[in-house]
Amino acid sequence: MTQHQRLLIIDFGSQVTQLIARRLRELNVYCEIHPYNRVDDAFLRAFAPRAVILSGGPDSVTREGSPRAPESLWSLGVPVLGICYGQQTMMQQLGGLVESGHGTAEFGRAFVSPSDDRLPLLDGWFAAGNEQVWMSHGDHVSKIAPGFQVYGTSPGAPFAITADPGRRFFAVQFHPEVHHTPKGAKLYENFIRLAGFTGDWTMAGYREQAIQQIRDQVGDKQVICGLSGGVDSSVAAILIHEAIGDQLTCVFVDHGLLRKNEATEVVAMFRDNYNIKLIAADESDLFLGALEGVSDPEVKRKTIGRLFIDVFQKYANRIEGAEFLAQGTLYPDVIESVSFSGGPSVTIKSHHNVGGLPEKMGLKLVEPLRELFKDEVRALGRELGLPQSFIGRHPFPGPGLAIRCPGEITREKLAILREADAVYIDQIRKHGLYDEIWQAFAAILPMRTVGVMGDGRTYDYAVGLRAVTSVDGMTADTYPFTHEFLGETMTRIINEVRGVNRVFYDVTSKPPGTIELE
Ligand code: XMP
């Protein structure tokens, strides 16, 4: 997306670097995060940023061999903002001094007082006197670089805000991107204004540009797109359809593990609202047959992933001239973050997605959402006229109900699960809670228990209910339903779903649990 004014974030490995990008995107500024060890002089020239931000990071500037910004940054002539570690390396590289420890570490809330607020970066910042910020540093700057002046101090950081206004270099010890620095957004706003950004990153603009890019990439070739009914693949499909019309064919695979009415609803949404070529493939016998007798979670996931590739391949072969595969990959999936541990992370679950497809099938990728965050995809969906009921849907995993049915999967259990889930979601909607929850679903537990209904004994399945709040699915909290809500839902499930005589509510957060059961 080269036409946009671009801001470069050099990542030194802070846990909150992504938040810097979020804050900037909210201000209609296009930015990209790149790890410090990939940003050399040639990269900087080619990227041609209008401004650069140096992120925080866990290393110590005082350690030999610790990360640095490329030297040519200082002569690029663009504004630079250093944050925490970014501030420290900036000082060190420009002739100041950073020291470790000596009792000046600060972690958590701190207050910065103004030394001098005549700095464009601080416009309106100290309006109420001292300003609350979030600190997280062990090292501190003990001597500022030549040309810099002090604009703000805190008890642990005599150089909390410094700047060389002539060169437009700014350095802050705290993290303006986090929630606990209440006026952090104002600082970014001032920074991008002084850097001359005009806020040219809008969804309408993005839509136009993405359409042109898809046309340039695809030419007159055919594209296939796996549609799951989720927001990402739906938005990708509609955008691509706008770009190339009938050259796009979507494939919706019903693996027999979808929720109640899901296949019908997704297919109807596309057929009624868009004139997109759509193959609705009922492959439930194939998937459920292969899963018979399988109870190990990883074997389930891998079986489904493998069959999905086979099925997709089968339909792709029927589309003459298919050269491209469209995917709804998002920006958080492509950010290459700095890993200081170096080792591979542990596989908790083998995620099912179509990532393994192109290599095996020899297709090139079209990924029109790879520069967007999830909420931007939703905004683009709105821009494209996707119904709100679709845009606001809770995430649904590729392996579907298989991972909400711990133990062996049977058609009987799936039927019970579908009904219980439908009642539960209906309850949540009726109480107006759907949009407050990141994800809610029912699971069927691998046990039967004894109950009493009417005058008789029952020996039936137990259903587990789950509802979590989350920002990105990486961590999650249980949604605090009232006892009244849970009681009413239990009654409805037992009365309306045959084969269930007990209902549990899962109160496990993530970690230690995961969101799905398997
Ligand atoms: P977990 O269970 O790992 O889930 O805490 C985190 C989020 O990811 C979704 N999820 C998946 N999504 N394919 C997907 O497309 C998968 O294999 C998969 N497994 C989990 C899950 O629903 C939650 O939103």
Coordinates of C-alpha atoms and ligand atoms in Angstrom, one line a residue:
M1 CA 0.0 0.0 0.0
T2 CA 2.7 2.4 -1.0
Q3 CA 0.6 5.5 -1.7
H4 CA -0.1 6.1 1.9
Q5 CA 2.0 8.3 4.1
R6 CA 3.9 5.7 6.1
L7 CA 5.2 5.5 9.7
L8 CA 7.7 2.9 10.7
I9 CA 7.7 1.3 14.1
I10 CA 11.1 -0.3 14.9
D11 CA 10.3 -3.1 17.4
F12 CA 12.8 -3.9 20.2
G13 CA 10.5 -6.6 21.6
S14 CA 8.2 -4.8 24.0
Q15 CA 5.0 -6.7 25.0
V16 CA 3.0 -3.6 23.9
T17 CA 4.5 -2.7 20.6
Q18 CA 1.2 -3.7 18.8
L19 CA -0.6 -1.1 20.9
I20 CA 1.5 1.7 19.3
A21 CA 0.3 0.6 15.9
R22 CA -3.3 0.4 17.2
R23 CA -3.1 4.0 18.6
L24 CA -1.7 5.3 15.3
R25 CA -4.3 3.4 13.1
E26 CA -7.0 5.0 15.2
L27 CA -5.6 8.3 14.1
N28 CA -5.9 7.3 10.5
V29 CA -2.1 6.8 10.1
Y30 CA -0.7 3.9 8.2
C31 CA 2.1 2.2 10.1
E32 CA 4.1 -1.0 10.0
I33 CA 6.0 -2.8 12.8
H34 CA 9.4 -4.3 11.9
P35 CA 11.9 -6.0 14.2
Y36 CA 15.1 -4.0 14.8
N37 CA 17.3 -6.7 13.3
R38 CA 15.5 -6.5 9.9
V39 CA 15.7 -2.7 9.7
D40 CA 19.0 -1.7 8.1
D41 CA 19.9 1.4 6.1
A42 CA 18.6 0.0 2.8
F43 CA 15.3 -1.0 4.4
L44 CA 14.9 2.5 5.8
R45 CA 15.5 4.1 2.5
A46 CA 13.1 1.8 0.7
F47 CA 10.4 2.1 3.3
A48 CA 10.6 5.9 3.1
P49 CA 8.8 6.7 6.4
R50 CA 7.4 10.1 7.2
A51 CA 8.3 9.4 10.9
V52 CA 9.8 6.6 13.0
I53 CA 8.9 5.3 16.4
L54 CA 11.4 3.2 18.4
S55 CA 9.5 0.8 20.7
G56 CA 10.3 -0.4 24.2
G57 CA 12.1 -3.7 24.8
P58 CA 13.3 -6.1 27.5
D59 CA 17.1 -5.8 26.8
S60 CA 19.5 -3.4 28.5
V61 CA 21.3 -0.7 26.4
T62 CA 24.3 -1.2 28.7
R63 CA 24.7 -4.8 27.6
E64 CA 27.3 -5.2 24.9
G65 CA 25.6 -6.3 21.7
S66 CA 22.2 -5.1 22.7
P67 CA 19.8 -3.9 19.9
R68 CA 20.3 -0.5 18.2
A69 CA 18.5 1.6 15.7
P70 CA 20.3 1.8 12.3
E71 CA 22.7 4.7 12.2
S72 CA 21.3 6.3 9.1
L73 CA 18.1 6.9 11.0
W74 CA 19.6 10.0 12.6
S75 CA 20.3 11.7 9.2
L76 CA 17.0 10.7 7.5
G77 CA 15.5 14.1 8.4
V78 CA 12.2 12.7 9.8
P79 CA 10.8 13.0 13.3
V80 CA 11.8 10.1 15.6
L81 CA 10.0 9.2 18.9
G82 CA 11.9 6.9 21.2
I83 CA 9.9 5.0 23.9
C84 CA 11.4 3.4 27.0
Y85 CA 14.2 1.2 25.5
G86 CA 13.8 3.2 22.3
Q87 CA 14.5 6.4 24.3
Q88 CA 17.6 4.8 25.9
T89 CA 19.2 3.6 22.7
M90 CA 18.5 6.9 21.1
M91 CA 20.3 8.7 23.9
Q92 CA 23.2 6.2 23.9
Q93 CA 23.6 6.4 20.1
L94 CA 23.5 10.2 20.0
G95 CA 26.1 10.7 22.7
G96 CA 24.2 10.5 26.0
L97 CA 24.6 7.9 28.8
V98 CA 22.4 5.1 30.1
E99 CA 23.0 3.4 33.4
S100 CA 21.5 0.3 35.1
G101 CA 19.8 0.2 38.5
H102 CA 20.9 2.5 41.3
G103 CA 17.4 2.6 42.8
T104 CA 15.9 4.5 39.9
A105 CA 13.9 1.6 38.4
E106 CA 10.2 2.4 38.1
F107 CA 7.4 0.0 37.5
G108 CA 3.8 1.0 37.3
R109 CA 2.0 4.3 37.7
A110 CA 4.1 7.5 38.0
F111 CA 3.6 11.2 37.6
V112 CA 5.5 13.4 35.2
S113 CA 5.9 17.2 36.0
P114 CA 6.6 19.7 33.4
S115 CA 10.0 21.4 33.2
D116 CA 9.1 23.2 30.0
D117 CA 6.0 22.6 28.0
R118 CA 6.8 24.7 25.0
L119 CA 7.2 21.7 22.8
P120 CA 4.8 20.8 19.9
L121 CA 4.8 17.2 21.2
L122 CA 3.3 18.4 24.5
D123 CA 0.5 20.6 23.2
G124 CA -2.3 20.4 25.7
W125 CA -0.5 17.7 27.6
F126 CA 0.3 19.3 30.9
A127 CA -3.0 21.2 31.0
A128 CA -3.9 19.8 34.4
G129 CA -0.4 20.0 35.9
N130 CA 1.3 16.7 36.6
E131 CA 0.3 13.9 34.2
Q132 CA -0.1 10.2 35.0
V133 CA 2.0 7.8 32.9
W134 CA 3.0 4.1 32.9
M135 CA 6.6 3.4 33.6
S136 CA 8.4 0.1 33.3
H137 CA 12.2 0.5 33.3
G138 CA 15.2 -0.8 35.2
D139 CA 17.8 1.3 33.4
H140 CA 17.7 5.0 33.2
V141 CA 19.2 7.8 31.2
S142 CA 21.8 9.6 33.3
K143 CA 23.1 12.1 30.7
I144 CA 21.1 13.4 27.8
A145 CA 22.6 13.6 24.3
P146 CA 24.0 16.9 23.0
G147 CA 21.2 19.0 21.5
F148 CA 18.5 17.6 23.8
Q149 CA 16.6 19.5 26.5
V150 CA 14.5 18.3 29.4
Y151 CA 10.7 18.8 29.2
G152 CA 9.4 16.6 31.9
T153 CA 10.6 14.7 35.0
S154 CA 9.3 12.0 37.3
P155 CA 10.7 10.9 40.7
G156 CA 12.5 8.0 39.1
A157 CA 13.3 9.5 35.7
P158 CA 14.9 13.0 35.7
F159 CA 14.7 12.8 31.9
A160 CA 11.2 11.4 31.5
I161 CA 10.6 13.6 28.5
T162 CA 13.4 15.0 26.4
A163 CA 13.7 16.4 22.9
D164 CA 15.9 18.0 20.4
P165 CA 13.2 20.2 18.7
G166 CA 15.5 21.3 15.9
R167 CA 16.0 17.7 14.6
R168 CA 12.5 16.7 15.8
F169 CA 13.9 13.9 18.0
F170 CA 11.7 13.1 21.0
A171 CA 12.3 10.7 23.8
V172 CA 10.0 9.5 26.6
Q173 CA 10.8 7.1 29.3
F174 CA 7.2 6.0 29.8
H175 CA 4.7 4.1 27.6
P176 CA 2.2 6.4 26.0
E177 CA 0.5 3.5 24.2
V178 CA -0.9 1.8 27.3
H179 CA -4.3 2.4 28.9
H180 CA -2.6 3.5 32.1
T181 CA -1.1 6.6 30.4
P182 CA -4.5 8.3 30.1
K183 CA -3.3 11.1 27.8
G184 CA -1.0 8.9 25.7
A185 CA -3.2 9.2 22.6
K186 CA -2.7 13.0 22.7
L187 CA 1.0 12.6 22.6
Y188 CA 0.8 10.4 19.5
E189 CA -1.7 12.8 18.0
N190 CA 0.8 15.7 18.5
F191 CA 3.6 13.6 17.1
I192 CA 1.9 12.7 13.9
R193 CA 0.7 16.2 13.4
L194 CA 4.2 17.7 13.7
A195 CA 5.4 15.0 11.3
G196 CA 2.9 16.2 8.7
F197 CA 0.5 13.2 8.5
T198 CA -2.8 14.2 7.1
G199 CA -4.7 11.1 8.3
D200 CA -5.0 9.5 4.9
W201 CA -5.6 6.0 6.2
T202 CA -9.3 5.5 5.9
M203 CA -11.4 2.4 5.1
A204 CA -12.9 4.0 2.0
G205 CA -9.4 4.7 0.7
Y206 CA -8.2 1.3 1.7
R207 CA -11.1 -0.4 -0.1
E208 CA -10.3 1.4 -3.4
Q209 CA -6.6 0.8 -3.2
A210 CA -7.0 -2.9 -2.2
I211 CA -9.3 -3.4 -5.1
Q212 CA -6.8 -2.0 -7.5
Q213 CA -4.0 -4.2 -6.0
I214 CA -6.1 -7.3 -6.3
R215 CA -6.8 -6.5 -10.0
D216 CA -3.1 -5.9 -10.7
Q217 CA -2.1 -9.1 -8.9
V218 CA -4.6 -11.4 -10.4
G219 CA -5.0 -10.2 -14.0
D220 CA -7.4 -12.4 -15.8
K221 CA -6.8 -15.5 -13.7
Q222 CA -9.2 -17.4 -11.5
V223 CA -9.2 -17.1 -7.7
I224 CA -10.7 -19.6 -5.2
C225 CA -11.6 -18.6 -1.7
G226 CA -12.4 -20.9 1.2
L227 CA -15.4 -19.4 3.0
S228 CA -16.0 -20.3 6.6
G229 CA -18.8 -17.8 7.4
G230 CA -16.5 -16.0 9.8
V231 CA -15.9 -12.3 9.4
D232 CA -12.4 -12.5 7.9
S233 CA -13.1 -14.9 5.0
S234 CA -16.4 -13.2 4.3
V235 CA -14.9 -9.7 4.1
A236 CA -12.0 -11.0 2.0
A237 CA -14.4 -12.7 -0.4
I238 CA -16.6 -9.7 -0.8
L239 CA -13.7 -7.4 -1.4
I240 CA -12.1 -9.7 -4.0
H241 CA -15.5 -10.1 -5.7
E242 CA -15.8 -6.3 -6.0
A243 CA -12.4 -6.3 -7.6
I244 CA -12.7 -9.2 -10.1
G245 CA -16.3 -10.4 -10.1
D246 CA -16.8 -13.7 -11.7
Q247 CA -13.1 -14.6 -11.6
L248 CA -13.8 -15.5 -8.0
T249 CA -15.3 -18.8 -6.8
C250 CA -15.9 -19.4 -3.1
V251 CA -16.0 -22.9 -1.6
F252 CA -17.9 -23.4 1.6
V253 CA -17.2 -26.8 3.1
D254 CA -19.8 -28.3 5.5
H255 CA -17.7 -30.8 7.5
G256 CA -20.7 -31.8 9.6
L257 CA -19.3 -29.9 12.5
L258 CA -21.2 -26.7 12.1
R259 CA -23.7 -25.2 14.4
K260 CA -27.5 -25.3 14.1
N261 CA -28.6 -23.8 10.7
E262 CA -25.1 -22.5 10.1
A263 CA -24.6 -23.9 6.6
T264 CA -28.0 -22.6 5.4
E265 CA -27.5 -19.2 6.9
V266 CA -24.0 -18.6 5.5
V267 CA -25.0 -19.8 2.1
A268 CA -28.2 -17.8 2.1
M269 CA -26.4 -14.7 3.2
F270 CA -24.0 -14.9 0.2
R271 CA -26.6 -16.1 -2.3
D272 CA -29.2 -13.4 -1.2
N273 CA -26.9 -10.5 -0.9
Y274 CA -24.1 -11.1 -3.3
N275 CA -23.8 -12.5 -6.8
I276 CA -20.7 -14.5 -5.9
K277 CA -20.1 -17.9 -7.5
L278 CA -20.4 -20.3 -4.5
I279 CA -19.9 -24.0 -4.2
A280 CA -21.6 -25.3 -1.1
A281 CA -19.9 -28.7 -0.5
D282 CA -21.6 -31.1 1.9
E283 CA -18.7 -33.3 3.0
S284 CA -20.1 -34.3 6.4
D285 CA -20.1 -38.0 5.7
L286 CA -16.4 -37.9 4.8
F287 CA -15.4 -36.0 7.9
L288 CA -17.6 -37.7 10.4
G289 CA -16.7 -41.1 9.0
A290 CA -12.9 -40.4 9.4
L291 CA -13.5 -39.1 13.0
E292 CA -15.4 -42.2 14.1
G293 CA -13.7 -43.7 17.2
V294 CA -11.2 -40.8 17.4
S295 CA -11.1 -39.2 20.8
D296 CA -7.5 -37.7 21.0
P297 CA -7.7 -33.9 20.5
E298 CA -4.6 -33.6 18.3
V299 CA -5.7 -36.6 16.1
K300 CA -9.1 -34.9 15.7
R301 CA -7.5 -31.6 14.7
K302 CA -5.0 -33.2 12.3
T303 CA -7.6 -35.4 10.7
I304 CA -9.9 -32.4 10.1
G305 CA -7.0 -30.3 8.7
R306 CA -5.9 -33.1 6.3
L307 CA -9.4 -33.8 5.0
F308 CA -10.0 -30.1 4.5
I309 CA -7.0 -29.9 2.2
D310 CA -8.2 -33.0 0.3
V311 CA -11.7 -31.6 -0.2
F312 CA -10.4 -28.2 -1.1
Q313 CA -8.1 -29.7 -3.6
K314 CA -10.9 -31.7 -5.1
Y315 CA -13.0 -28.6 -5.8
A316 CA -10.0 -26.5 -6.8
N317 CA -9.3 -29.0 -9.5
R318 CA -12.7 -28.5 -11.0
I319 CA -12.1 -24.8 -11.5
E320 CA -10.4 -24.2 -14.7
G321 CA -7.4 -21.9 -14.6
A322 CA -7.4 -21.4 -10.8
E323 CA -4.1 -19.9 -10.0
F324 CA -4.8 -18.0 -6.8
L325 CA -6.0 -18.8 -3.3
A326 CA -7.6 -16.1 -1.2
Q327 CA -7.1 -16.1 2.5
G328 CA -8.3 -13.8 5.3
T329 CA -4.9 -13.4 6.9
L330 CA -4.7 -10.5 9.3
Y331 CA -1.9 -8.2 10.4
P332 CA -1.3 -9.8 13.8
D333 CA -0.6 -13.1 12.0
V334 CA 2.1 -11.5 9.8
I335 CA 3.9 -9.3 12.3
E336 CA 7.2 -10.9 12.9
S337 CA 7.8 -10.2 16.5
V338 CA 11.2 -10.2 18.2
S339 CA 11.8 -13.3 20.1
F340 CA 14.3 -13.0 22.9
S341 CA 13.8 -16.6 24.1
G342 CA 15.0 -17.8 20.7
G343 CA 13.4 -21.2 21.1
P344 CA 10.3 -22.4 19.3
S345 CA 7.1 -21.9 21.3
V346 CA 5.3 -25.0 22.5
T347 CA 2.5 -26.3 20.5
I348 CA -0.6 -26.1 22.6
K349 CA -3.0 -27.0 19.8
S350 CA -2.6 -27.6 16.1
H351 CA -4.7 -24.8 14.7
H352 CA -6.7 -25.6 11.7
N353 CA -6.4 -23.1 8.9
V354 CA -5.6 -23.3 5.3
G355 CA -2.0 -22.2 5.8
G356 CA -0.7 -25.5 4.5
L357 CA -2.7 -25.3 1.3
P358 CA -0.8 -23.2 -1.3
E359 CA 2.5 -25.1 -1.2
K360 CA 0.8 -28.4 -1.7
M361 CA -1.6 -27.1 -4.3
G362 CA 0.8 -24.8 -6.2
L363 CA -1.5 -21.8 -5.8
K364 CA -0.4 -18.2 -5.2
L365 CA -1.9 -16.3 -2.3
V366 CA -4.2 -13.3 -2.4
E367 CA -4.3 -11.8 1.1
P368 CA -6.1 -8.5 1.0
L369 CA -6.5 -8.1 4.8
R370 CA -2.9 -8.8 5.7
E371 CA -2.4 -5.1 6.7
L372 CA -5.5 -4.9 8.9
F373 CA -6.3 -5.5 12.6
K374 CA -9.5 -7.3 13.4
D375 CA -11.5 -4.2 14.2
E376 CA -10.3 -2.7 10.9
V377 CA -11.6 -5.8 9.1
R378 CA -15.0 -5.2 10.8
A379 CA -14.9 -1.5 9.7
L380 CA -14.1 -2.6 6.2
G381 CA -16.9 -5.1 6.3
R382 CA -19.3 -2.3 7.2
E383 CA -17.8 -0.2 4.4
L384 CA -18.6 -3.1 2.0
G385 CA -22.2 -3.3 3.3
L386 CA -21.9 -6.6 5.1
P387 CA -24.8 -7.0 7.5
Q388 CA -24.0 -6.1 11.2
S389 CA -25.3 -9.5 12.2
F390 CA -22.4 -11.0 10.3
I391 CA -19.8 -8.5 11.3
G392 CA -20.5 -8.9 15.0
R393 CA -20.4 -12.7 15.0
H394 CA -18.3 -14.5 17.7
P395 CA -15.3 -16.3 16.3
F396 CA -15.9 -20.0 15.4
P397 CA -12.9 -22.3 15.1
G398 CA -12.1 -24.2 11.9
P399 CA -12.5 -27.7 13.5
G400 CA -16.0 -26.5 14.6
L401 CA -18.0 -28.6 17.1
A402 CA -15.4 -31.4 17.1
I403 CA -13.4 -29.5 19.7
R404 CA -16.5 -28.8 21.8
C405 CA -17.2 -32.5 22.0
P406 CA -14.4 -33.9 24.1
G407 CA -13.9 -37.6 23.6
E408 CA -15.5 -39.6 20.8
I409 CA -17.7 -37.7 18.4
T410 CA -21.1 -39.2 17.4
R411 CA -23.9 -37.8 15.4
E412 CA -26.2 -38.2 18.4
K413 CA -23.9 -36.0 20.6
L414 CA -23.5 -33.4 17.8
A415 CA -27.3 -33.2 17.5
I416 CA -27.7 -32.6 21.2
L417 CA -24.8 -30.1 21.2
R418 CA -26.3 -28.1 18.3
E419 CA -29.7 -27.8 20.1
A420 CA -28.1 -26.8 23.5
D421 CA -25.8 -24.3 21.8
A422 CA -28.8 -22.7 20.0
V423 CA -30.8 -22.3 23.2
Y424 CA -27.8 -20.8 25.0
I425 CA -27.0 -18.3 22.3
D426 CA -30.7 -17.4 22.1
Q427 CA -30.7 -16.7 25.8
I428 CA -27.6 -14.5 25.5
R429 CA -29.2 -12.5 22.6
K430 CA -32.5 -12.2 24.5
H431 CA -30.7 -10.7 27.5
G432 CA -28.8 -8.3 25.2
L433 CA -25.4 -9.7 26.2
Y434 CA -24.1 -11.0 22.8
D435 CA -22.0 -8.0 22.0
E436 CA -20.4 -7.8 25.4
I437 CA -19.0 -11.3 25.0
W438 CA -16.0 -12.3 22.9
Q439 CA -17.2 -15.8 22.4
A440 CA -19.9 -18.0 23.9
F441 CA -20.7 -21.6 23.2
A442 CA -22.0 -24.9 24.6
A443 CA -20.0 -28.1 24.8
I444 CA -21.2 -31.6 25.4
L445 CA -19.2 -33.3 28.1
P446 CA -17.9 -36.9 27.8
M447 CA -20.1 -38.3 30.6
R448 CA -23.6 -39.2 31.6
T449 CA -25.0 -38.5 35.0
V450 CA -28.1 -39.6 36.9
G451 CA -31.0 -37.2 37.3
V452 CA -34.6 -37.1 38.2
M453 CA -37.3 -35.6 35.9
G454 CA -41.0 -35.9 36.7
D455 CA -41.1 -39.1 38.7
G456 CA -38.5 -40.9 36.7
R457 CA -34.8 -41.5 36.8
T458 CA -32.7 -40.1 33.9
Y459 CA -29.2 -41.0 32.8
D460 CA -28.2 -38.4 30.3
Y461 CA -25.5 -36.1 29.0
A462 CA -24.1 -33.0 30.7
V463 CA -23.7 -29.8 28.8
G464 CA -20.9 -27.3 29.6
L465 CA -21.5 -23.6 28.9
R466 CA -18.6 -21.2 28.2
A467 CA -18.5 -17.5 27.7
V468 CA -15.4 -15.3 27.8
T469 CA -14.4 -11.7 27.3
S470 CA -11.1 -11.1 25.5
V471 CA -9.3 -8.6 23.3
D472 CA -7.5 -11.0 21.0
G473 CA -8.3 -14.6 22.2
M474 CA -4.8 -14.9 23.7
T475 CA -6.0 -14.4 27.2
A476 CA -9.6 -14.5 28.4
D477 CA -11.8 -14.0 31.5
T478 CA -15.0 -15.8 32.2
Y479 CA -18.1 -13.7 31.6
P480 CA -19.8 -13.0 34.9
F481 CA -23.4 -14.0 34.2
T482 CA -25.9 -13.6 37.1
H483 CA -27.2 -16.7 38.9
E484 CA -30.6 -15.8 37.6
F485 CA -29.4 -15.9 34.0
L486 CA -27.6 -19.2 34.5
G487 CA -30.6 -20.7 36.3
E488 CA -33.0 -19.7 33.5
T489 CA -30.6 -21.0 30.8
M490 CA -30.3 -24.3 32.6
T491 CA -34.1 -24.7 32.8
R492 CA -34.5 -23.9 29.2
I493 CA -31.8 -26.3 28.0
I494 CA -33.1 -29.2 30.2
N495 CA -36.7 -28.5 29.0
E496 CA -36.0 -27.9 25.4
V497 CA -33.1 -30.3 24.6
R498 CA -33.8 -34.0 24.9
G499 CA -30.8 -36.1 26.2
V500 CA -29.5 -33.5 28.6
N501 CA -30.1 -33.6 32.4
R502 CA -27.3 -31.5 33.8
V503 CA -25.7 -28.1 32.9
F504 CA -22.3 -26.8 34.1
Y505 CA -20.9 -23.2 33.7
D506 CA -17.2 -23.1 33.1
V507 CA -15.5 -20.5 35.3
T508 CA -11.9 -21.1 34.0
S509 CA -10.0 -18.1 32.7
K510 CA -7.3 -18.4 30.0
P511 CA -4.7 -19.2 31.2
P512 CA -4.8 -21.7 32.8
G513 CA -7.6 -23.0 30.5
T514 CA -7.9 -22.4 26.8
I515 CA -11.1 -21.0 25.3
E516 CA -12.1 -24.1 23.4
L517 CA -12.2 -27.4 25.4
E518 CA -9.8 -29.2 23.1
Ligands
XMP1 P1 -8.0 -21.4 22.3 O1 -8.9 -22.6 22.5 O2 -6.7 -21.8 21.7 O3 -8.7 -20.5 21.3 O4 -7.9 -20.6 23.6 C1 -8.4 -19.2 21.0 C2 -9.2 -18.6 19.9 O5 -8.9 -19.4 18.7 C3 -10.0 -20.1 18.2 N1 -9.5 -21.4 17.7 C4 -9.4 -21.7 16.4 N2 -9.6 -20.9 15.3 N3 -8.9 -22.7 14.0 C5 -9.4 -21.5 14.1 O6 -9.7 -20.9 13.1 C6 -8.6 -23.5 15.1 O7 -8.1 -24.6 14.9 C7 -8.9 -22.9 16.3 N4 -8.7 -23.4 17.6 C8 -9.1 -22.4 18.4 C9 -11.0 -20.2 19.4 O8 -12.3 -20.4 19.0 C10 -10.7 -18.9 20.1 O9 -11.4 -17.8 19.5

